[in-house]
PDB file of C-alpha atoms in Angstrom:
ATOM      1  CA  MET A   1       0.000   0.000   0.000  1.00  0.00           C
ATOM      2  CA  SER A   2       1.370   3.413  -0.979  1.00  0.00           C
ATOM      3  CA  MET A   3       1.419   6.039   1.763  1.00  0.00           C
ATOM      4  CA  GLN A   4       2.291   8.790  -0.688  1.00  0.00           C
ATOM      5  CA  LEU A   5      -0.171  11.686  -0.799  1.00  0.00           C
ATOM      6  CA  ASP A   6      -1.800  12.010  -4.201  1.00  0.00           C
ATOM      7  CA  PHE A   7      -4.854  14.144  -4.885  1.00  0.00           C
ATOM      8  CA  SER A   8      -4.934  13.679  -8.658  1.00  0.00           C
ATOM      9  CA  ALA A   9      -8.520  13.914  -9.948  1.00  0.00           C
ATOM     10  CA  LYS A  10      -9.727  15.113  -6.528  1.00  0.00           C
ATOM     11  CA  ARG A  11     -12.014  18.142  -6.438  1.00  0.00           C
ATOM     12  CA  VAL A  12     -11.449  20.443  -3.477  1.00  0.00           C
ATOM     13  CA  LEU A  13     -13.112  23.560  -2.078  1.00  0.00           C
ATOM     14  CA  VAL A  14     -11.021  25.511   0.429  1.00  0.00           C
ATOM     15  CA  THR A  15     -12.900  28.408   2.010  1.00  0.00           C
ATOM     16  CA  GLY A  16     -10.944  31.457   3.060  1.00  0.00           C
ATOM     17  CA  SER A  17      -8.105  30.459   0.760  1.00  0.00           C
ATOM     18  CA  THR A  18      -6.654  33.771  -0.398  1.00  0.00           C
ATOM     19  CA  MET A  19      -4.279  34.060   2.562  1.00  0.00           C
ATOM     20  CA  GLY A  20      -2.690  32.276   5.506  1.00  0.00           C
ATOM     21  CA  ILE A  21      -3.574  28.690   6.388  1.00  0.00           C
ATOM     22  CA  GLY A  22      -6.271  28.439   3.717  1.00  0.00           C
ATOM     23  CA  ARG A  23      -3.981  29.700   0.954  1.00  0.00           C
ATOM     24  CA  ALA A  24      -1.246  27.257   1.957  1.00  0.00           C
ATOM     25  CA  ALA A  25      -3.724  24.365   2.033  1.00  0.00           C
ATOM     26  CA  ALA A  26      -5.021  25.255  -1.430  1.00  0.00           C
ATOM     27  CA  GLU A  27      -1.454  25.358  -2.739  1.00  0.00           C
ATOM     28  CA  GLY A  28      -0.718  21.981  -1.152  1.00  0.00           C
ATOM     29  CA  PHE A  29      -3.714  20.286  -2.749  1.00  0.00           C
ATOM     30  CA  HIS A  30      -2.961  21.896  -6.113  1.00  0.00           C
ATOM     31  CA  GLU A  31       0.691  20.809  -6.048  1.00  0.00           C
ATOM     32  CA  LEU A  32      -0.463  17.233  -5.384  1.00  0.00           C
ATOM     33  CA  GLY A  33      -2.756  17.138  -8.407  1.00  0.00           C
ATOM     34  CA  ALA A  34      -6.153  18.362  -7.190  1.00  0.00           C
ATOM     35  CA  THR A  35      -8.486  20.810  -8.856  1.00  0.00           C
ATOM     36  CA  VAL A  36      -9.098  23.503  -6.259  1.00  0.00           C
ATOM     37  CA  ALA A  37     -11.796  26.137  -5.845  1.00  0.00           C
ATOM     38  CA  ILE A  38     -10.375  29.308  -4.276  1.00  0.00           C
ATOM     39  CA  ASN A  39     -12.694  31.296  -2.018  1.00  0.00           C
ATOM     40  CA  GLY A  40     -12.447  34.729  -0.461  1.00  0.00           C
ATOM     41  CA  ARG A  41     -14.817  37.629   0.032  1.00  0.00           C
ATOM     42  CA  SER A  42     -13.205  39.711  -2.713  1.00  0.00           C
ATOM     43  CA  ALA A  43     -13.282  38.613  -6.354  1.00  0.00           C
ATOM     44  CA  LYS A  44     -10.116  40.671  -6.847  1.00  0.00           C
ATOM     45  CA  SER A  45      -8.207  38.813  -4.112  1.00  0.00           C
ATOM     46  CA  VAL A  46      -9.404  35.461  -5.485  1.00  0.00           C
ATOM     47  CA  ALA A  47      -8.216  36.372  -8.993  1.00  0.00           C
ATOM     48  CA  LYS A  48      -4.867  37.555  -7.592  1.00  0.00           C
ATOM     49  CA  THR A  49      -4.408  34.308  -5.656  1.00  0.00           C
ATOM     50  CA  ILE A  50      -5.179  32.189  -8.711  1.00  0.00           C
ATOM     51  CA  ALA A  51      -2.727  34.203 -10.820  1.00  0.00           C
ATOM     52  CA  GLU A  52       0.007  33.845  -8.179  1.00  0.00           C
ATOM     53  CA  MET A  53      -0.630  30.090  -8.069  1.00  0.00           C
ATOM     54  CA  GLY A  54      -0.053  29.877 -11.811  1.00  0.00           C
ATOM     55  CA  GLY A  55      -3.620  29.828 -13.126  1.00  0.00           C
ATOM     56  CA  GLY A  56      -4.857  27.054 -15.379  1.00  0.00           C
ATOM     57  CA  GLU A  57      -7.786  24.657 -15.512  1.00  0.00           C
ATOM     58  CA  ARG A  58      -7.211  23.205 -12.041  1.00  0.00           C
ATOM     59  CA  LEU A  59      -7.901  26.484 -10.248  1.00  0.00           C
ATOM     60  CA  ILE A  60     -11.501  27.679  -9.929  1.00  0.00           C
ATOM     61  CA  ALA A  61     -12.632  31.113  -8.720  1.00  0.00           C
ATOM     62  CA  ALA A  62     -15.319  30.948  -6.026  1.00  0.00           C
ATOM     63  CA  PRO A  63     -15.546  34.423  -4.462  1.00  0.00           C
ATOM     64  CA  GLY A  64     -18.234  35.207  -1.910  1.00  0.00           C
ATOM     65  CA  ASP A  65     -19.012  36.142   1.680  1.00  0.00           C
ATOM     66  CA  LEU A  66     -19.745  32.874   3.474  1.00  0.00           C
ATOM     67  CA  SER A  67     -21.116  34.617   6.555  1.00  0.00           C
ATOM     68  CA  LYS A  68     -24.345  35.062   4.574  1.00  0.00           C
ATOM     69  CA  VAL A  69     -26.458  31.962   3.950  1.00  0.00           C
ATOM     70  CA  ALA A  70     -28.000  33.382   0.771  1.00  0.00           C
ATOM     71  CA  GLU A  71     -24.506  33.869  -0.644  1.00  0.00           C
ATOM     72  CA  ILE A  72     -23.446  30.366   0.405  1.00  0.00           C
ATOM     73  CA  HIS A  73     -26.383  29.043  -1.618  1.00  0.00           C
ATOM     74  CA  LYS A  74     -24.961  30.821  -4.681  1.00  0.00           C
ATOM     75  CA  VAL A  75     -21.225  30.317  -4.212  1.00  0.00           C
ATOM     76  CA  VAL A  76     -21.133  26.644  -3.237  1.00  0.00           C
ATOM     77  CA  PRO A  77     -23.325  25.196  -6.031  1.00  0.00           C
ATOM     78  CA  ALA A  78     -21.440  27.290  -8.608  1.00  0.00           C
ATOM     79  CA  ALA A  79     -18.089  26.055  -7.293  1.00  0.00           C
ATOM     80  CA  ILE A  80     -19.228  22.423  -7.275  1.00  0.00           C
ATOM     81  CA  ALA A  81     -20.570  22.757 -10.820  1.00  0.00           C
ATOM     82  CA  ALA A  82     -17.269  24.246 -12.011  1.00  0.00           C
ATOM     83  CA  LEU A  83     -15.314  21.497 -10.238  1.00  0.00           C
ATOM     84  CA  GLY A  84     -17.585  18.795 -11.646  1.00  0.00           C
ATOM     85  CA  GLY A  85     -18.353  17.481  -8.160  1.00  0.00           C
ATOM     86  CA  LEU A  86     -16.676  17.624  -4.768  1.00  0.00           C
ATOM     87  CA  ASP A  87     -14.398  15.249  -2.879  1.00  0.00           C
ATOM     88  CA  ILE A  88     -12.972  17.457  -0.127  1.00  0.00           C
ATOM     89  CA  LEU A  89     -14.203  20.527   1.737  1.00  0.00           C
ATOM     90  CA  VAL A  90     -11.777  22.468   3.912  1.00  0.00           C
ATOM     91  CA  ASN A  91     -13.843  24.814   6.063  1.00  0.00           C
ATOM     92  CA  ASN A  92     -11.250  27.472   6.825  1.00  0.00           C
ATOM     93  CA  ALA A  93     -13.049  30.815   6.455  1.00  0.00           C
ATOM     94  CA  GLY A  94     -13.169  32.623   9.766  1.00  0.00           C
ATOM     95  CA  ARG A  95     -12.316  35.750  11.680  1.00  0.00           C
ATOM     96  CA  GLY A  96     -10.614  36.387  15.006  1.00  0.00           C
ATOM     97  CA  ASP A  97     -11.594  39.900  16.099  1.00  0.00           C
ATOM     98  CA  GLU A  98     -10.659  40.488  19.730  1.00  0.00           C
ATOM     99  CA  ALA A  99     -12.783  42.192  22.406  1.00  0.00           C
ATOM    100  CA  LEU A 100     -12.811  42.115  26.195  1.00  0.00           C
ATOM    101  CA  ILE A 101     -15.908  40.743  27.934  1.00  0.00           C
ATOM    102  CA  ASP A 102     -17.135  44.175  29.083  1.00  0.00           C
ATOM    103  CA  ASP A 103     -16.756  45.628  25.590  1.00  0.00           C
ATOM    104  CA  ILE A 104     -18.551  42.971  23.534  1.00  0.00           C
ATOM    105  CA  ASP A 105     -21.723  44.170  21.858  1.00  0.00           C
ATOM    106  CA  GLU A 106     -24.298  42.271  19.829  1.00  0.00           C
ATOM    107  CA  ALA A 107     -22.734  43.292  16.514  1.00  0.00           C
ATOM    108  CA  HIS A 108     -19.370  41.795  17.512  1.00  0.00           C
ATOM    109  CA  TRP A 109     -21.021  38.598  18.725  1.00  0.00           C
ATOM    110  CA  GLN A 110     -23.151  38.197  15.611  1.00  0.00           C
ATOM    111  CA  SER A 111     -20.347  38.918  13.132  1.00  0.00           C
ATOM    112  CA  MET A 112     -18.081  36.310  14.710  1.00  0.00           C
ATOM    113  CA  LEU A 113     -20.820  33.710  14.948  1.00  0.00           C
ATOM    114  CA  ALA A 114     -22.000  34.400  11.395  1.00  0.00           C
ATOM    115  CA  LEU A 115     -18.750  33.342   9.729  1.00  0.00           C
ATOM    116  CA  ASN A 116     -17.013  31.058  12.221  1.00  0.00           C
ATOM    117  CA  LEU A 117     -19.997  28.858  13.040  1.00  0.00           C
ATOM    118  CA  LYS A 118     -23.151  29.594  11.062  1.00  0.00           C
ATOM    119  CA  GLY A 119     -21.208  30.005   7.835  1.00  0.00           C
ATOM    120  CA  ALA A 120     -19.261  26.806   8.435  1.00  0.00           C
ATOM    121  CA  PHE A 121     -22.430  24.812   9.116  1.00  0.00           C
ATOM    122  CA  PHE A 122     -24.363  26.032   6.094  1.00  0.00           C
ATOM    123  CA  THR A 123     -21.332  25.634   3.820  1.00  0.00           C
ATOM    124  CA  ILE A 124     -21.162  21.982   4.861  1.00  0.00           C
ATOM    125  CA  GLN A 125     -24.901  21.578   4.368  1.00  0.00           C
ATOM    126  CA  ALA A 126     -24.661  23.007   0.841  1.00  0.00           C
ATOM    127  CA  CYS A 127     -21.781  20.632   0.021  1.00  0.00           C
ATOM    128  CA  LEU A 128     -23.392  17.474   1.403  1.00  0.00           C
ATOM    129  CA  PRO A 129     -25.170  16.159  -1.714  1.00  0.00           C
ATOM    130  CA  ALA A 130     -21.889  16.238  -3.657  1.00  0.00           C
ATOM    131  CA  LEU A 131     -19.851  14.847  -0.753  1.00  0.00           C
ATOM    132  CA  LYS A 132     -22.293  11.986  -0.191  1.00  0.00           C
ATOM    133  CA  GLU A 133     -22.074  11.122  -3.878  1.00  0.00           C
ATOM    134  CA  SER A 134     -18.256  11.040  -3.820  1.00  0.00           C
ATOM    135  CA  LYS A 135     -17.925   9.556  -0.312  1.00  0.00           C
ATOM    136  CA  GLY A 136     -15.818  12.593   0.408  1.00  0.00           C
ATOM    137  CA  ASN A 137     -14.547  14.266   3.533  1.00  0.00           C
ATOM    138  CA  ILE A 138     -14.554  17.518   5.459  1.00  0.00           C
ATOM    139  CA  VAL A 139     -11.814  19.203   7.465  1.00  0.00           C
ATOM    140  CA  ASN A 140     -13.023  21.961   9.775  1.00  0.00           C
ATOM    141  CA  VAL A 141     -10.240  24.357  10.721  1.00  0.00           C
ATOM    142  CA  ALA A 142     -10.964  25.319  14.322  1.00  0.00           C
ATOM    143  CA  SER A 143      -8.232  26.508  16.709  1.00  0.00           C
ATOM    144  CA  MET A 144      -6.293  25.518  19.792  1.00  0.00           C
ATOM    145  CA  LEU A 145      -8.657  27.991  21.492  1.00  0.00           C
ATOM    146  CA  GLY A 146     -11.424  25.531  20.699  1.00  0.00           C
ATOM    147  CA  VAL A 147      -9.903  23.102  23.205  1.00  0.00           C
ATOM    148  CA  MET A 148      -8.372  25.472  25.782  1.00  0.00           C
ATOM    149  CA  GLY A 149      -8.686  28.949  27.244  1.00  0.00           C
ATOM    150  CA  GLY A 150      -6.534  31.730  25.896  1.00  0.00           C
ATOM    151  CA  PRO A 151      -5.483  35.355  26.249  1.00  0.00           C
ATOM    152  CA  ALA A 152      -8.032  38.005  27.225  1.00  0.00           C
ATOM    153  CA  GLY A 153     -10.086  39.264  24.308  1.00  0.00           C
ATOM    154  CA  ASN A 154     -10.720  35.890  22.704  1.00  0.00           C
ATOM    155  CA  ILE A 155     -13.915  34.793  24.443  1.00  0.00           C
ATOM    156  CA  VAL A 156     -16.220  35.009  21.413  1.00  0.00           C
ATOM    157  CA  TYR A 157     -13.622  33.532  19.051  1.00  0.00           C
ATOM    158  CA  SER A 158     -12.910  30.694  21.484  1.00  0.00           C
ATOM    159  CA  THR A 159     -16.640  30.061  21.915  1.00  0.00           C
ATOM    160  CA  THR A 160     -17.168  29.715  18.161  1.00  0.00           C
ATOM    161  CA  LYS A 161     -14.194  27.383  17.759  1.00  0.00           C
ATOM    162  CA  GLY A 162     -15.203  25.217  20.721  1.00  0.00           C
ATOM    163  CA  ALA A 163     -18.643  24.916  19.176  1.00  0.00           C
ATOM    164  CA  MET A 164     -17.059  23.944  15.848  1.00  0.00           C
ATOM    165  CA  VAL A 165     -15.144  21.124  17.549  1.00  0.00           C
ATOM    166  CA  ASN A 166     -18.355  19.634  18.935  1.00  0.00           C
ATOM    167  CA  MET A 167     -20.270  20.298  15.719  1.00  0.00           C
ATOM    168  CA  THR A 168     -17.641  18.223  13.934  1.00  0.00           C
ATOM    169  CA  ARG A 169     -18.146  15.298  16.308  1.00  0.00           C
ATOM    170  CA  GLU A 170     -21.907  15.374  15.807  1.00  0.00           C
ATOM    171  CA  MET A 171     -21.555  15.625  12.033  1.00  0.00           C
ATOM    172  CA  ALA A 172     -19.102  12.727  11.972  1.00  0.00           C
ATOM    173  CA  LEU A 173     -21.658  10.528  13.736  1.00  0.00           C
ATOM    174  CA  GLY A 174     -24.492  11.682  11.515  1.00  0.00           C
ATOM    175  CA  LEU A 175     -22.619  11.223   8.232  1.00  0.00           C
ATOM    176  CA  ALA A 176     -20.534   8.101   8.887  1.00  0.00           C
ATOM    177  CA  ARG A 177     -23.035   5.738   7.251  1.00  0.00           C
ATOM    178  CA  ASP A 178     -23.095   8.012   4.203  1.00  0.00           C
ATOM    179  CA  GLY A 179     -19.358   7.456   3.813  1.00  0.00           C
ATOM    180  CA  VAL A 180     -18.500  11.082   4.599  1.00  0.00           C
ATOM    181  CA  ARG A 181     -15.688  11.694   7.093  1.00  0.00           C
ATOM    182  CA  VAL A 182     -15.581  14.879   9.198  1.00  0.00           C
ATOM    183  CA  ASN A 183     -12.556  15.929  11.260  1.00  0.00           C
ATOM    184  CA  ASN A 184     -11.171  18.983  13.050  1.00  0.00           C
ATOM    185  CA  LEU A 185      -7.798  20.596  12.778  1.00  0.00           C
ATOM    186  CA  CYS A 186      -6.975  22.879  15.713  1.00  0.00           C
ATOM    187  CA  PRO A 187      -3.897  24.938  14.811  1.00  0.00           C
ATOM    188  CA  GLY A 188      -1.906  26.836  17.385  1.00  0.00           C
ATOM    189  CA  TRP A 189       0.190  29.931  16.727  1.00  0.00           C
ATOM    190  CA  THR A 190       1.102  29.759  13.034  1.00  0.00           C
ATOM    191  CA  ASP A 191       3.467  32.059  11.144  1.00  0.00           C
ATOM    192  CA  THR A 192       0.957  33.544   8.723  1.00  0.00           C
ATOM    193  CA  PRO A 193       1.085  37.062   7.212  1.00  0.00           C
ATOM    194  CA  MET A 194      -1.505  38.159   9.800  1.00  0.00           C
ATOM    195  CA  ILE A 195       0.718  37.030  12.694  1.00  0.00           C
ATOM    196  CA  GLN A 196       3.773  38.552  11.022  1.00  0.00           C
ATOM    197  CA  ASN A 197       1.944  41.885  10.841  1.00  0.00           C
ATOM    198  CA  GLU A 198       0.830  41.642  14.484  1.00  0.00           C
ATOM    199  CA  ASN A 199       4.422  40.906  15.490  1.00  0.00           C
ATOM    200  CA  MET A 200       5.663  43.939  13.576  1.00  0.00           C
ATOM    201  CA  LEU A 201       3.088  46.151  15.324  1.00  0.00           C
ATOM    202  CA  SER A 202       4.077  44.715  18.712  1.00  0.00           C
ATOM    203  CA  GLY A 203       7.619  46.063  18.286  1.00  0.00           C
ATOM    204  CA  ASP A 204      10.927  44.333  19.044  1.00  0.00           C
ATOM    205  CA  ASP A 205       9.507  40.941  17.971  1.00  0.00           C
ATOM    206  CA  ALA A 206       7.415  40.980  21.163  1.00  0.00           C
ATOM    207  CA  LEU A 207       4.746  38.607  19.839  1.00  0.00           C
ATOM    208  CA  TYR A 208       7.274  36.062  18.554  1.00  0.00           C
ATOM    209  CA  LYS A 209       9.127  36.214  21.880  1.00  0.00           C
ATOM    210  CA  TYR A 210       5.861  35.626  23.757  1.00  0.00           C
ATOM    211  CA  ILE A 211       5.011  32.627  21.553  1.00  0.00           C
ATOM    212  CA  ASP A 212       8.501  31.151  21.913  1.00  0.00           C
ATOM    213  CA  ALA A 213       8.238  31.451  25.702  1.00  0.00           C
ATOM    214  CA  GLU A 214       4.708  30.014  25.934  1.00  0.00           C
ATOM    215  CA  CYS A 215       4.997  27.109  23.491  1.00  0.00           C
ATOM    216  CA  PRO A 216       6.558  23.880  24.851  1.00  0.00           C
ATOM    217  CA  MET A 217       8.397  23.416  21.538  1.00  0.00           C
ATOM    218  CA  GLY A 218       9.824  26.917  21.889  1.00  0.00           C
ATOM    219  CA  ARG A 219       8.757  28.231  18.496  1.00  0.00           C
ATOM    220  CA  ILE A 220       5.849  29.280  16.331  1.00  0.00           C
ATOM    221  CA  GLY A 221       4.342  26.760  13.912  1.00  0.00           C
ATOM    222  CA  GLU A 222       5.093  26.907  10.205  1.00  0.00           C
ATOM    223  CA  VAL A 223       2.307  27.068   7.639  1.00  0.00           C
ATOM    224  CA  ARG A 224       3.649  23.957   5.900  1.00  0.00           C
ATOM    225  CA  GLU A 225       3.087  22.004   9.133  1.00  0.00           C
ATOM    226  CA  THR A 226      -0.561  23.033   9.280  1.00  0.00           C
ATOM    227  CA  THR A 227      -0.921  22.212   5.588  1.00  0.00           C
ATOM    228  CA  GLY A 228       0.552  18.769   6.208  1.00  0.00           C
ATOM    229  CA  ALA A 229      -2.071  18.086   8.861  1.00  0.00           C
ATOM    230  CA  ILE A 230      -4.913  19.161   6.553  1.00  0.00           C
ATOM    231  CA  LEU A 231      -3.573  17.027   3.705  1.00  0.00           C
ATOM    232  CA  TYR A 232      -3.268  14.003   5.976  1.00  0.00           C
ATOM    233  CA  LEU A 233      -6.832  14.297   7.303  1.00  0.00           C
ATOM    234  CA  SER A 234      -8.096  14.692   3.721  1.00  0.00           C
ATOM    235  CA  SER A 235      -6.202  11.690   2.394  1.00  0.00           C
ATOM    236  CA  ALA A 236      -6.897   7.975   2.123  1.00  0.00           C
ATOM    237  CA  ASN A 237      -4.283   7.492   4.857  1.00  0.00           C
ATOM    238  CA  ALA A 238      -6.906   8.844   7.275  1.00  0.00           C
ATOM    239  CA  GLY A 239      -9.684   6.720   5.788  1.00  0.00           C
ATOM    240  CA  TYR A 240     -10.697   5.254   9.169  1.00  0.00           C
ATOM    241  CA  THR A 241     -10.496   8.595  10.964  1.00  0.00           C
ATOM    242  CA  THR A 242     -13.671  10.591  11.590  1.00  0.00           C
ATOM    243  CA  GLY A 243     -14.910  12.758  14.439  1.00  0.00           C
ATOM    244  CA  SER A 244     -11.315  13.368  15.486  1.00  0.00           C
ATOM    245  CA  THR A 245      -9.550  16.543  16.551  1.00  0.00           C
ATOM    246  CA  LEU A 246      -5.945  16.903  15.449  1.00  0.00           C
ATOM    247  CA  VAL A 247      -4.270  19.614  17.515  1.00  0.00           C
ATOM    248  CA  ALA A 248      -1.177  21.123  15.870  1.00  0.00           C
ATOM    249  CA  ASP A 249      -0.022  23.628  18.488  1.00  0.00           C
ATOM    250  CA  GLY A 250       3.474  22.564  19.523  1.00  0.00           C
ATOM    251  CA  GLY A 251       2.093  21.059  22.722  1.00  0.00           C
ATOM    252  CA  LEU A 252       0.636  24.316  24.059  1.00  0.00           C
ATOM    253  CA  SER A 253      -2.848  22.975  24.865  1.00  0.00           C
ATOM    254  CA  SER A 254      -1.366  19.957  26.676  1.00  0.00           C
ATOM    255  CA  GLY A 255      -0.364  22.233  29.532  1.00  0.00           C
ATOM    256  CA  HIS A 256      -3.820  23.747  29.950  1.00  0.00           C
TER     257      HIS A 256
END
């Protein structure tokens, strides 16, 4: 049995794939032979991402705001039609706006819930007919803050990601007999452009120094490591794995 990862002829939708973890995952699938639908809120950013990835028939534009159910019902069917079906959904679109408990208003709560949880659920629902047909699989990108507490300001974000972890377990049970696998990836601190920008604003590499001190492995995670976890969960090598939570955080949550 070959353990090599090969996604030739696989059709993949990665939400939130114009930057960071989602972009790296889309690149990983594409490099391994898949046809990939690229999603982001801006059609311009989607087109730019596709151009930077080299263009061609195996890259599909699927712009749209997945915090809105009506838009999900347009974007997802169009992407699946362009792909010719769907084998893998990576639910990565999300936001991480910070606010302290006393400062949270309804608008903040609703905006975070709309994309991180409601959007993820209804994206899966819209993909299910195609995934049931292909006996495909879903990877929900949650967060280490879905399995542990974190710094002040993350209560709403952490709540949405904890809910995603349990939603994944329930979906795995409900879809197992349909041949659809559903798993979580919970990344820790990852060296994405967003984190790089936050570190620059912190001055004197303060954020990187904090991460290095807090993480048992003494360093921030690399995007390729998160991509590797997503590719594994999406592959035949994980064919007997469903309802699981893979935590890629350098051991940070183990101490909490």
